Coordinates of C-alpha atoms in Angstrom, one line a residue:
Chain A
M1 CA 123.4 177.7 105.8
K2 CA 122.0 180.8 104.1
I3 CA 118.7 180.6 102.3
T4 CA 116.9 183.4 100.4
C5 CA 113.2 183.0 100.9
A6 CA 110.2 184.6 99.3
V7 CA 106.6 184.9 100.5
V8 CA 104.0 185.6 97.9
Q9 CA 100.9 187.5 99.0
C10 CA 98.2 187.5 96.2
R11 CA 94.6 187.5 95.2
V12 CA 93.0 184.4 93.7
E13 CA 91.5 184.5 90.2
P14 CA 88.5 182.1 89.9
D15 CA 89.7 181.0 86.4
R16 CA 92.4 178.4 87.2
T17 CA 94.4 178.8 84.0
R18 CA 94.7 182.6 84.6
Q19 CA 95.5 181.9 88.3
R20 CA 98.3 179.6 87.2
E21 CA 99.7 182.3 85.0
R22 CA 99.6 184.7 87.9
V23 CA 101.3 182.3 90.2
R24 CA 104.0 181.7 87.5
G25 CA 104.6 185.5 87.4
F26 CA 105.1 185.6 91.2
L27 CA 107.5 182.6 91.1
E28 CA 109.5 184.3 88.3
E29 CA 109.6 187.5 90.3
A30 CA 110.8 185.7 93.4
R31 CA 113.5 183.8 91.5
A32 CA 114.7 187.0 89.7
A33 CA 115.1 188.5 93.2
G34 CA 117.3 185.6 94.3
A35 CA 114.8 183.3 96.1
R36 CA 115.4 179.6 96.2
L37 CA 112.4 178.8 98.4
V38 CA 108.9 180.3 97.8
L39 CA 105.9 180.1 100.1
L40 CA 102.5 180.6 98.4
P41 CA 99.2 181.1 100.2
E42 CA 97.0 178.2 101.2
L43 CA 94.9 176.7 98.4
V44 CA 96.4 179.3 96.1
F45 CA 94.9 177.9 92.8
D46 CA 91.3 178.1 93.9
P47 CA 88.8 180.5 95.5
Y48 CA 88.6 179.7 99.2
P49 CA 86.1 176.8 99.1
A50 CA 84.9 176.7 102.7
Q51 CA 82.9 179.9 103.1
C52 CA 79.8 177.6 103.0
A53 CA 79.3 173.8 103.2
R54 CA 78.0 172.4 99.9
P55 CA 78.8 169.4 97.8
E56 CA 79.8 171.6 94.8
G57 CA 82.7 172.9 96.9
H58 CA 84.5 169.6 96.3
A59 CA 84.6 170.2 92.6
R60 CA 88.2 171.4 92.4
A61 CA 89.7 168.7 94.7
E62 CA 92.4 166.6 92.9
P63 CA 94.8 163.8 93.7
V64 CA 98.3 164.5 95.1
P65 CA 100.4 163.9 93.1
G66 CA 98.1 165.2 90.3
P67 CA 97.8 167.8 87.6
T68 CA 98.6 170.8 89.9
T69 CA 101.7 169.2 91.5
A70 CA 102.8 168.3 88.0
W71 CA 102.4 171.8 86.8
L72 CA 104.0 173.4 89.8
G73 CA 106.8 170.9 89.8
E74 CA 107.6 171.8 86.2
E75 CA 107.7 175.5 87.1
C76 CA 110.0 174.7 90.0
R77 CA 112.3 172.7 87.8
R78 CA 112.4 175.4 85.2
L79 CA 113.1 178.2 87.7
G80 CA 115.4 176.1 90.0
L81 CA 113.4 176.8 93.2
T82 CA 111.4 175.0 95.9
A83 CA 107.7 176.0 96.2
V84 CA 105.4 175.4 99.1
T85 CA 101.6 175.7 99.1
S86 CA 98.5 173.7 100.0
L87 CA 96.0 172.0 97.8
F88 CA 92.6 170.4 98.2
E89 CA 93.7 166.8 98.0
R90 CA 91.1 164.3 96.8
R91 CA 92.2 161.1 98.5
L92 CA 89.1 158.9 97.8
A93 CA 85.5 159.8 96.8
G94 CA 84.2 161.9 99.7
L95 CA 87.6 162.0 101.5
G96 CA 89.6 165.2 101.2
H97 CA 92.4 166.9 103.0
N98 CA 93.9 170.4 103.0
T99 CA 97.4 169.2 102.1
A100 CA 100.6 171.2 102.0
V101 CA 103.0 170.1 99.3
V102 CA 106.7 170.8 98.7
L103 CA 108.0 170.8 95.1
D104 CA 111.7 171.0 94.9
A105 CA 114.1 172.6 92.3
R106 CA 114.2 169.3 90.4
G107 CA 110.4 169.4 90.1
R108 CA 109.9 166.5 92.5
L109 CA 107.1 166.3 95.1
V110 CA 109.4 165.8 98.0
G111 CA 106.7 165.6 100.7
R112 CA 103.3 166.5 101.9
Y113 CA 101.7 167.5 105.2
R114 CA 98.0 167.1 105.7
K115 CA 96.6 170.0 107.8
M116 CA 96.1 168.6 111.3
H117 CA 93.9 171.3 112.9
I118 CA 90.7 171.9 110.9
P119 CA 88.7 175.0 111.6
D120 CA 85.0 175.3 111.6
D121 CA 83.4 178.6 112.3
P122 CA 81.4 181.1 110.3
N123 CA 82.9 181.5 106.8
F124 CA 85.5 178.8 107.5
F125 CA 83.5 175.6 107.4
E126 CA 86.5 173.4 106.7
K127 CA 85.4 170.4 108.7
Y128 CA 82.9 169.7 105.9
Y129 CA 85.6 169.4 103.3
F130 CA 88.8 168.4 104.9
A131 CA 89.4 165.3 107.1
P132 CA 91.9 166.0 109.9
G133 CA 95.5 165.1 108.8
D134 CA 96.8 161.7 109.5
L135 CA 100.5 162.2 108.9
G136 CA 101.5 163.9 112.1
F137 CA 103.8 166.8 112.5
V138 CA 106.8 165.8 110.4
P139 CA 109.0 168.3 108.6
I140 CA 109.6 167.9 104.9
R141 CA 113.2 167.6 103.8
D142 CA 114.4 169.6 100.9
G143 CA 118.1 168.9 100.5
D144 CA 119.8 170.1 103.7
L145 CA 116.8 172.0 104.8
S146 CA 114.0 170.7 107.0
L147 CA 110.7 172.5 106.4
G148 CA 108.2 172.7 109.2
T149 CA 105.3 173.1 106.9
L150 CA 101.9 173.7 108.6
V151 CA 98.7 175.2 107.3
C152 CA 96.6 178.2 108.4
W153 CA 94.5 177.2 111.5
D154 CA 97.6 175.2 112.7
Q155 CA 99.1 178.6 113.3
W156 CA 97.1 179.2 116.5
F157 CA 98.4 176.0 118.1
P158 CA 101.8 176.3 119.9
E159 CA 101.8 172.4 120.0
A160 CA 102.2 172.2 116.2
A161 CA 105.1 174.6 116.1
R162 CA 106.8 172.8 119.0
L163 CA 106.4 169.3 117.5
M164 CA 107.9 170.5 114.2
T165 CA 110.8 172.0 116.2
L166 CA 111.4 168.7 118.2
A167 CA 111.4 166.9 114.9
G168 CA 114.2 169.1 113.6
A169 CA 112.5 171.8 111.5
D170 CA 114.8 174.7 110.4
L171 CA 111.9 177.0 109.4
L172 CA 108.2 177.2 110.1
L173 CA 106.0 177.9 107.1
Y174 CA 102.3 178.7 107.1
P175 CA 100.4 178.9 103.8
T176 CA 97.3 180.8 104.9
A177 CA 93.8 182.0 103.9
I178 CA 92.4 184.2 106.6
G179 CA 90.2 187.2 106.5
W180 CA 87.7 189.5 108.0
D181 CA 83.9 189.6 107.9
P182 CA 83.5 192.8 105.8
R183 CA 80.9 194.0 108.2
D184 CA 83.4 194.0 111.2
P185 CA 84.4 197.5 112.3
Q186 CA 88.1 198.6 112.1
P187 CA 88.9 198.0 115.8
V188 CA 87.7 194.4 115.7
R189 CA 89.7 193.8 112.5
R190 CA 92.8 195.2 114.0
R191 CA 92.5 193.2 117.2
E192 CA 92.0 190.0 115.2
R193 CA 94.9 190.6 112.8
D194 CA 97.2 191.6 115.7
A195 CA 96.4 188.4 117.6
W196 CA 97.1 186.4 114.5
E197 CA 100.4 188.0 114.0
L198 CA 101.4 187.8 117.6
V199 CA 100.7 184.2 118.0
Q200 CA 102.9 183.3 115.0
R201 CA 105.8 185.6 115.9
A202 CA 105.7 183.9 119.3
H203 CA 106.3 180.5 117.7
A204 CA 109.6 182.0 116.4
V205 CA 110.5 183.1 119.9
A206 CA 109.6 179.9 121.7
N207 CA 111.4 177.7 119.2
A208 CA 114.1 180.0 117.9
L209 CA 113.1 179.5 114.3
P210 CA 112.3 181.8 111.5
V211 CA 108.5 181.9 110.6
L212 CA 107.2 182.5 107.1
V213 CA 103.5 183.3 106.6
A214 CA 101.8 183.8 103.2
N215 CA 98.2 185.0 103.2
R216 CA 95.8 186.1 100.4
V217 CA 94.4 189.5 99.8
G218 CA 91.2 190.7 98.2
H219 CA 87.5 190.0 98.6
E220 CA 85.8 186.7 97.8
D221 CA 82.1 186.2 97.8
D222 CA 80.3 183.6 99.9
P223 CA 78.8 181.3 97.1
S224 CA 75.8 180.6 99.3
G225 CA 75.0 184.3 99.7
A226 CA 74.4 183.7 103.4
S227 CA 77.2 186.0 104.5
A228 CA 79.0 189.1 103.3
G229 CA 82.0 187.0 102.2
L230 CA 85.5 187.4 103.3
D231 CA 88.1 190.2 103.0
F232 CA 91.4 188.4 103.2
W233 CA 93.6 190.5 105.4
G234 CA 97.1 190.0 103.8
G235 CA 99.7 190.9 106.4
S236 CA 102.1 188.2 105.3
F237 CA 105.5 188.3 107.0
I238 CA 108.9 186.7 107.6
T239 CA 110.5 186.8 111.0
G240 CA 113.9 186.1 112.5
V241 CA 114.5 183.9 115.5
F242 CA 113.5 186.6 117.9
G243 CA 110.1 186.9 116.3
D244 CA 111.5 190.2 114.8
M245 CA 109.8 191.3 111.6
T246 CA 112.3 190.8 108.7
A247 CA 109.7 191.6 106.0
A248 CA 106.0 192.4 106.3
A249 CA 103.2 193.1 103.8
G250 CA 100.2 195.4 104.0
A251 CA 96.5 194.4 104.1
D252 CA 95.7 194.9 100.4
E253 CA 98.7 194.7 98.1
E254 CA 99.9 191.8 96.0
T255 CA 103.6 191.5 96.7
V256 CA 106.6 189.2 97.0
L257 CA 108.4 189.5 100.4
L258 CA 112.1 188.5 100.5
A259 CA 114.5 187.6 103.3
T260 CA 117.8 185.9 103.5
L261 CA 117.8 183.6 106.6
E262 CA 120.7 181.9 108.2
T263 CA 120.0 178.6 110.0
E264 CA 123.0 179.3 112.3
A265 CA 120.9 181.9 114.0
T266 CA 118.9 179.1 115.6
E267 CA 122.0 177.5 117.1
E268 CA 123.2 180.8 118.5
Q269 CA 119.8 181.7 119.9
R270 CA 119.2 178.4 121.6
R271 CA 122.6 178.6 123.3
R272 CA 121.6 182.0 124.6
W273 CA 118.1 181.1 125.7
P274 CA 118.2 177.3 126.1
F275 CA 114.5 176.6 126.3
L276 CA 114.7 173.1 124.8
R277 CA 117.1 172.1 127.6
D278 CA 114.5 173.0 130.3
R279 CA 111.3 171.6 128.9
R280 CA 109.6 169.6 131.7
T281 CA 108.9 166.5 129.6
D282 CA 108.2 164.7 132.9
A283 CA 105.2 167.0 133.6
Y284 CA 103.7 167.6 130.2
G285 CA 101.6 164.4 130.1
A286 CA 98.3 166.3 130.4
L287 CA 99.0 168.0 127.0
V288 CA 97.5 164.9 125.4
V289 CA 94.1 165.3 127.2
R290 CA 91.3 167.6 126.2
A291 CA 90.8 169.2 129.6
L292 CA 91.6 168.2 133.2
P293 CA 88.9 167.0 135.5
S294 CA 89.8 169.7 138.0
A295 CA 88.8 172.3 135.4
E296 CA 85.5 170.7 134.7
D297 CA 84.7 170.2 138.4
P298 CA 86.6 172.8 140.4
D299 CA 85.0 171.6 143.6
G300 CA 85.9 168.0 143.0
A301 CA 89.2 166.2 143.5
S302 CA 92.0 168.0 141.6
T303 CA 94.5 165.1 141.7
S304 CA 95.5 164.1 138.3
L305 CA 97.8 161.2 137.3
E306 CA 99.4 163.4 134.7
T307 CA 100.3 166.4 136.8
G308 CA 100.8 164.9 140.2
P309 CA 99.0 165.8 143.4
S310 CA 97.4 169.2 143.8
P311 CA 99.3 171.7 146.0
P312 CA 98.6 171.5 149.7
S313 CA 96.1 173.9 151.1
S314 CA 98.6 175.2 153.6
R315 CA 97.9 176.9 156.9
Chain B
M1 CA 82.9 187.9 136.9
K2 CA 84.7 191.3 137.1
I3 CA 88.0 191.6 138.8
T4 CA 90.1 194.6 139.2
C5 CA 93.8 193.7 139.1
A6 CA 97.0 195.5 139.9
V7 CA 100.5 194.7 138.7
V8 CA 103.3 196.3 140.8
Q9 CA 106.6 197.1 139.0
C10 CA 109.3 198.1 141.5
R11 CA 112.9 198.2 142.5
V12 CA 114.2 196.0 145.4
E13 CA 115.8 197.5 148.5
P14 CA 118.5 195.2 150.0
D15 CA 117.2 196.0 153.5
R16 CA 114.3 193.6 154.0
T17 CA 112.4 195.7 156.5
R18 CA 112.6 198.7 154.2
Q19 CA 111.5 196.6 151.3
R20 CA 108.5 195.3 153.2
E21 CA 107.5 198.9 153.9
R22 CA 107.8 199.7 150.2
V23 CA 105.7 196.7 149.2
R24 CA 103.1 197.7 151.8
G25 CA 103.0 201.1 150.1
F26 CA 102.3 199.6 146.7
L27 CA 99.7 197.3 148.1
E28 CA 97.9 200.2 149.7
E29 CA 98.2 202.2 146.5
A30 CA 96.7 199.3 144.5
R31 CA 93.9 198.8 147.0
A32 CA 93.0 202.5 147.0
A33 CA 92.7 202.3 143.2
G34 CA 90.2 199.5 143.6
A35 CA 92.3 196.4 143.1
R36 CA 91.4 193.1 144.7
L37 CA 94.2 191.1 143.2
V38 CA 97.8 192.3 143.2
L39 CA 100.7 190.7 141.4
L40 CA 104.2 191.5 142.7
P41 CA 107.5 190.8 141.0
E42 CA 109.3 187.5 141.5
L43 CA 111.2 187.2 144.8
V44 CA 110.1 190.8 145.6
F45 CA 111.5 190.8 149.1
D46 CA 115.1 190.1 148.2
P47 CA 117.8 191.2 145.8
Y48 CA 117.9 188.7 142.9
P49 CA 120.0 185.9 144.4
A50 CA 121.1 184.0 141.3
Q51 CA 123.5 186.4 139.5
C52 CA 126.2 184.1 140.7
A53 CA 126.3 180.7 142.3
R54 CA 127.6 180.8 145.9
P55 CA 126.5 179.3 149.2
E56 CA 125.8 182.7 150.8
G57 CA 123.0 183.2 148.2
H58 CA 120.9 180.8 150.2
A59 CA 120.9 183.1 153.3
R60 CA 117.4 184.6 152.8
A61 CA 115.6 181.3 152.0
E62 CA 112.8 180.6 154.4
P63 CA 110.0 178.1 154.9
V64 CA 106.6 178.5 153.3
P65 CA 104.5 179.1 155.3
G66 CA 107.0 181.3 157.2
P67 CA 107.7 184.8 158.4
T68 CA 107.2 186.4 155.0
T69 CA 103.9 184.7 154.2
A70 CA 102.7 185.6 157.7
W71 CA 103.6 189.2 157.1
L72 CA 102.1 189.4 153.6
G73 CA 99.0 187.5 154.7
E74 CA 98.4 190.1 157.5
E75 CA 98.7 192.9 154.9
C76 CA 96.3 191.2 152.6
R77 CA 93.8 190.7 155.5
R78 CA 94.1 194.3 156.6
L79 CA 93.6 195.6 153.0
G80 CA 91.1 193.0 151.8
L81 CA 93.0 191.9 148.8
T82 CA 94.8 188.8 147.3
A83 CA 98.5 189.1 146.7
V84 CA 100.7 186.9 144.4
T85 CA 104.5 186.8 144.4
S86 CA 107.3 184.3 144.6
L87 CA 109.6 183.5 147.5
F88 CA 112.9 181.5 147.9
E89 CA 111.3 178.6 149.7
R90 CA 113.6 176.6 152.1
R91 CA 112.2 173.1 152.1
L92 CA 115.0 171.2 153.8
A93 CA 118.7 172.0 154.4
G94 CA 120.1 172.4 150.9
L95 CA 116.7 172.0 149.1
G96 CA 115.1 175.2 147.9
H97 CA 112.5 176.2 145.4
N98 CA 111.4 179.4 143.7
T99 CA 107.8 179.2 144.9
A100 CA 104.9 181.4 143.9
V101 CA 102.5 182.0 146.8
V102 CA 98.9 183.3 146.9
L103 CA 97.7 185.1 150.1
D104 CA 94.0 185.8 150.1
A105 CA 91.9 188.6 151.5
R106 CA 91.4 186.7 154.7
G107 CA 95.2 186.5 155.1
R108 CA 95.4 182.7 154.3
L109 CA 98.0 181.1 152.2
V110 CA 95.6 179.4 149.7
G111 CA 98.2 177.8 147.5
R112 CA 101.7 177.6 146.2
Y113 CA 103.3 176.8 142.9
R114 CA 106.9 175.7 142.7
K115 CA 108.6 177.1 139.5
M116 CA 108.8 174.2 137.1
H117 CA 111.2 175.6 134.5
I118 CA 114.5 176.7 136.1
P119 CA 116.9 178.9 134.0
D120 CA 120.6 178.7 134.1
D121 CA 122.5 181.1 131.9
P122 CA 124.9 184.0 132.6
N123 CA 123.5 186.1 135.5
F124 CA 120.6 183.7 136.0
F125 CA 122.2 180.7 137.7
E126 CA 119.0 179.5 139.2
K127 CA 119.7 175.8 138.9
Y128 CA 122.2 176.2 141.7
Y129 CA 119.5 177.5 144.2
F130 CA 116.2 176.1 143.1
A131 CA 115.2 172.5 142.6
P132 CA 112.7 172.1 139.8
G133 CA 109.1 172.3 141.0
D134 CA 107.3 169.1 141.9
L135 CA 103.7 170.2 142.1
G136 CA 102.9 170.3 138.4
F137 CA 100.9 173.0 136.6
V138 CA 97.9 173.4 138.9
P139 CA 96.0 176.7 139.2
I140 CA 95.5 178.1 142.7
R141 CA 91.9 178.8 143.7
D142 CA 91.0 182.1 145.3
G143 CA 87.3 182.1 145.8
D144 CA 85.6 181.8 142.4
L145 CA 88.8 182.6 140.6
S146 CA 91.4 180.1 139.4
L147 CA 94.9 181.6 139.2
G148 CA 97.3 180.2 136.7
T149 CA 100.3 181.3 138.7
L150 CA 103.7 180.6 136.9
V151 CA 107.1 182.2 137.5
C152 CA 109.5 184.1 135.2
W153 CA 111.3 181.5 133.0
D154 CA 108.0 179.5 132.7
Q155 CA 106.9 182.4 130.5
W156 CA 108.9 181.2 127.6
F157 CA 107.1 177.8 127.5
P158 CA 103.8 177.6 125.8
E159 CA 103.3 174.2 127.4
A160 CA 103.1 175.8 130.9
A161 CA 100.4 178.3 129.8
R162 CA 98.5 175.5 128.0
L163 CA 98.5 173.2 131.0
M164 CA 97.2 175.9 133.3
T165 CA 94.5 176.6 130.7
L166 CA 93.5 172.9 130.5
A167 CA 93.3 172.8 134.3
G168 CA 90.8 175.7 134.3
A169 CA 92.9 178.9 134.9
D170 CA 91.0 182.2 134.5
L171 CA 94.2 184.3 134.4
L172 CA 97.9 183.7 133.8
L173 CA 100.2 185.5 136.2
Y174 CA 104.0 185.8 135.9
P175 CA 105.9 187.3 138.8
T176 CA 109.2 188.0 137.0
A177 CA 112.8 189.2 137.5
I178 CA 114.4 189.7 134.1
G179 CA 116.9 192.2 132.9
W180 CA 119.7 193.1 130.5
D181 CA 123.4 192.8 130.7
P182 CA 124.2 196.5 131.1
R183 CA 126.9 196.2 128.4
D184 CA 124.4 195.1 125.8
P185 CA 123.7 197.7 123.1
Q186 CA 120.2 199.2 122.6
P187 CA 119.2 197.0 119.6
V188 CA 120.0 193.8 121.5
R189 CA 118.0 195.1 124.5
R190 CA 115.1 196.0 122.4
R191 CA 115.1 192.6 120.6
E192 CA 115.2 190.7 123.9
R193 CA 112.5 192.7 125.5
D194 CA 110.2 192.5 122.4
A195 CA 110.6 188.7 122.3
W196 CA 109.8 188.4 126.0
E197 CA 106.7 190.5 125.5
L198 CA 105.6 188.8 122.4
V199 CA 105.8 185.3 123.8
Q200 CA 103.6 186.1 126.8
R201 CA 101.1 188.1 124.8
A202 CA 100.8 185.0 122.6
H203 CA 99.8 182.9 125.6
A204 CA 96.8 185.2 126.0
V205 CA 95.9 184.6 122.3
A206 CA 96.4 180.9 122.2
N207 CA 94.5 180.3 125.4
A208 CA 92.0 183.2 125.4
L209 CA 93.1 184.3 128.9
P210 CA 94.3 187.6 130.3
V211 CA 98.0 187.6 131.1
L212 CA 99.6 189.6 134.0
V213 CA 103.3 190.2 134.2
A214 CA 105.1 192.0 137.0
N215 CA 108.8 192.7 136.6
R216 CA 111.5 194.6 138.6
V217 CA 113.2 197.7 137.5
G218 CA 116.6 199.1 138.5
H219 CA 120.2 197.9 138.6
E220 CA 121.5 195.2 140.9
D221 CA 125.1 194.4 141.2
D222 CA 126.5 190.9 140.7
P223 CA 127.8 190.0 144.2
S224 CA 130.7 188.0 142.7
G225 CA 131.9 191.0 140.7
A226 CA 132.3 188.6 137.7
S227 CA 129.8 190.5 135.6
A228 CA 128.4 194.0 135.1
G229 CA 125.2 193.0 137.0
L230 CA 121.7 193.3 135.8
D231 CA 119.5 196.1 134.6
F232 CA 116.0 194.8 135.2
W233 CA 113.9 195.9 132.2
G234 CA 110.5 196.6 133.7
G235 CA 108.0 196.5 130.9
S236 CA 105.3 194.9 133.1
F237 CA 101.9 194.6 131.5
I238 CA 98.3 193.3 131.6
T239 CA 96.6 191.9 128.4
G240 CA 93.1 191.1 127.4
V241 CA 92.2 187.8 125.8
F242 CA 93.4 188.9 122.3
G243 CA 96.9 189.6 123.8
D244 CA 95.9 193.3 123.5
M245 CA 97.8 195.6 125.9
T246 CA 95.4 196.8 128.6
A247 CA 98.1 198.4 130.6
A248 CA 101.9 198.6 130.2
A249 CA 104.8 200.1 132.1
G250 CA 108.1 201.6 131.0
A251 CA 111.6 200.3 131.5
D252 CA 112.6 202.4 134.5
E253 CA 109.6 203.6 136.5
E254 CA 108.2 202.1 139.7
T255 CA 104.4 201.9 139.1
V256 CA 101.2 200.2 139.8
L257 CA 99.3 199.1 136.7
L258 CA 95.5 198.6 136.9
A259 CA 93.0 196.7 134.8
T260 CA 89.5 195.5 135.3
L261 CA 89.1 192.1 133.6
E262 CA 86.0 190.1 132.9
T263 CA 86.2 186.4 132.9
E264 CA 83.3 186.2 130.5
A265 CA 85.6 187.5 127.7
T266 CA 87.3 184.1 127.7
E267 CA 84.0 182.3 127.1
E268 CA 83.1 184.7 124.3
Q269 CA 86.5 184.5 122.6
R270 CA 86.7 180.7 122.8
R271 CA 83.3 180.4 121.1
R272 CA 84.6 182.7 118.4
W273 CA 88.0 181.0 117.9
P274 CA 87.5 177.5 119.4
F275 CA 91.1 176.4 119.6
L276 CA 90.5 174.0 122.5
R277 CA 87.9 172.1 120.5
D278 CA 90.5 171.4 117.8
R279 CA 93.6 170.4 119.7
R280 CA 95.0 167.1 118.2
T281 CA 95.4 165.3 121.5
D282 CA 95.8 162.1 119.5
A283 CA 98.9 163.5 117.8
Y284 CA 100.6 165.4 120.6
G285 CA 102.4 162.4 122.3
A286 CA 105.8 163.6 121.2
L287 CA 105.4 166.7 123.4
V288 CA 106.6 164.6 126.3
V289 CA 109.9 163.7 124.6
R290 CA 113.0 165.8 124.6
A291 CA 113.6 165.6 120.8
L292 CA 112.6 163.2 118.1
P293 CA 115.1 160.7 116.7
S294 CA 114.4 162.0 113.2
A295 CA 115.7 165.4 114.2
E296 CA 118.9 163.9 115.7
D297 CA 119.5 161.6 112.8
P298 CA 117.9 163.2 109.7
D299 CA 119.2 160.4 107.5
G300 CA 117.9 157.7 109.7
A301 CA 114.4 156.2 110.1
S302 CA 112.0 159.0 110.9
T303 CA 109.2 156.8 112.0
S304 CA 108.1 157.6 115.5
L305 CA 105.6 155.8 117.7
E306 CA 104.3 159.1 118.9
T307 CA 103.7 160.9 115.6
G308 CA 102.8 158.0 113.3
P309 CA 104.6 157.2 110.2
S310 CA 106.6 159.7 108.2
P311 CA 104.9 161.1 105.1
P312 CA 105.4 159.1 101.9
S313 CA 108.2 160.3 99.6
S314 CA 105.7 160.6 96.7
R315 CA 106.6 160.4 93.1

């Protein structure tokens, strides 16, 4: 199956009506270029809310389905394409999620994924706003395609990519909002962005799946004034099944990346390098623990039920 | 803790006595340059045995401990360094493993790791020779250092790197023997080698650990004559905790790479990007299954005990 995909890299306008108009423009541009699947950045309709933790930051949360999925669904129906982004989902009073949504070419909300890994570090205080996802790592079906939709911080966790793979994902998609502290010097910036790119390209390699990443660009102030804000670092990209860069964006530009992916490449690559055949499912039990006792107490007993006995101290 | 490490990238001489002399030379070179920990390629004392599956390929298997660990231990004692490689371990008649060994600066065999993921594809018919490891993913202690010693094919599996991390590894080490089919064109070679490098650098990123990889170089014939043999692709490297390349070798040269690593970098990096804090151990249960039923039967029920219910088909 061939699918032409687009990744939108853009700034976010604080005025929501204007931001919708801008998003519409990118969707139209993607469609005109032949895309049937469009990935937008994380929380694309709002300034990034989690630079600081304050009650006002919840103001733009809304139900899913809700006004934004209705609007986006209508655009998808009109243009005949599927769109993926994330929204600040208001589930109950004081209970929110960072929720990826998929709107299909008939305008239907065909699935949602609630961000499972929630960051919490300077300028990314998401644990205050978003409860950890409770829907597991389940791809969202769009016709014949199975979308491994994850969100931003999930991108650092090989477990998430693998679980989507084992559940049959054809693609991995990461709507993202990540950036630099403007005070960080260039070498630090470069090292961070390189690590971010590396770890996601490696999900493509380990799972023989294309990876699509859409990030924001531009500066957004910290509403609390406590920090210098965030410079979103762009660098959106689309890879093939070798983690090879099919399309990549710069650090500042608003742009629409395009790639035509063939799902047959996964079959071919997995026959060549059959990693899934060789996974040691009998010996992975400790992946569900936080840390192994032997690590916490290196001088203590290192025998673990999950991993079997420690190796003999020979000689 | 500061540790100066060396990675040896070399050819393999079929004559074992001559190969020992060559290995001794590299160990001396590494020690003279200040290294206290030296990583050698996989099965460094023998031509790669698994290009074809035939009984004679077992000829060089030997017990661990055995003559080679005794010889290597003596070199380590003499030079005052720790060495890591893998050997074809003969455990019983007809029962072999690809076993990583660690010989410390006092000449002792301080631990072994039996390769857990065993490849089997053209020119790498290891399943014929090596039974899958039965010691789990347990780092090997060398004084204050915890060595996450894995072997070659393990390098494609994020699970292995993660399990070594959860068990307290300070470094990830991959003795390796990987190469190209000499008939493959340059773009295929490049794509394969890039993917191999990417996936291992990403283990550094995801786990905030340095990664050391030692590969062979040079051509080795397929003893069966059925293929064109293997061109080992070199490309050995040492990364920092961002997956940044601290030292890297070319595709053909025999060389000794050096790097001084600080284990404190891991602490600092994990405070900055606290991935281990946010792992969803409650939702990783499906990592111990081979594939999820929903993937095999996309039209069937996708509810899984391990991942929780499938997301609602909203609207």
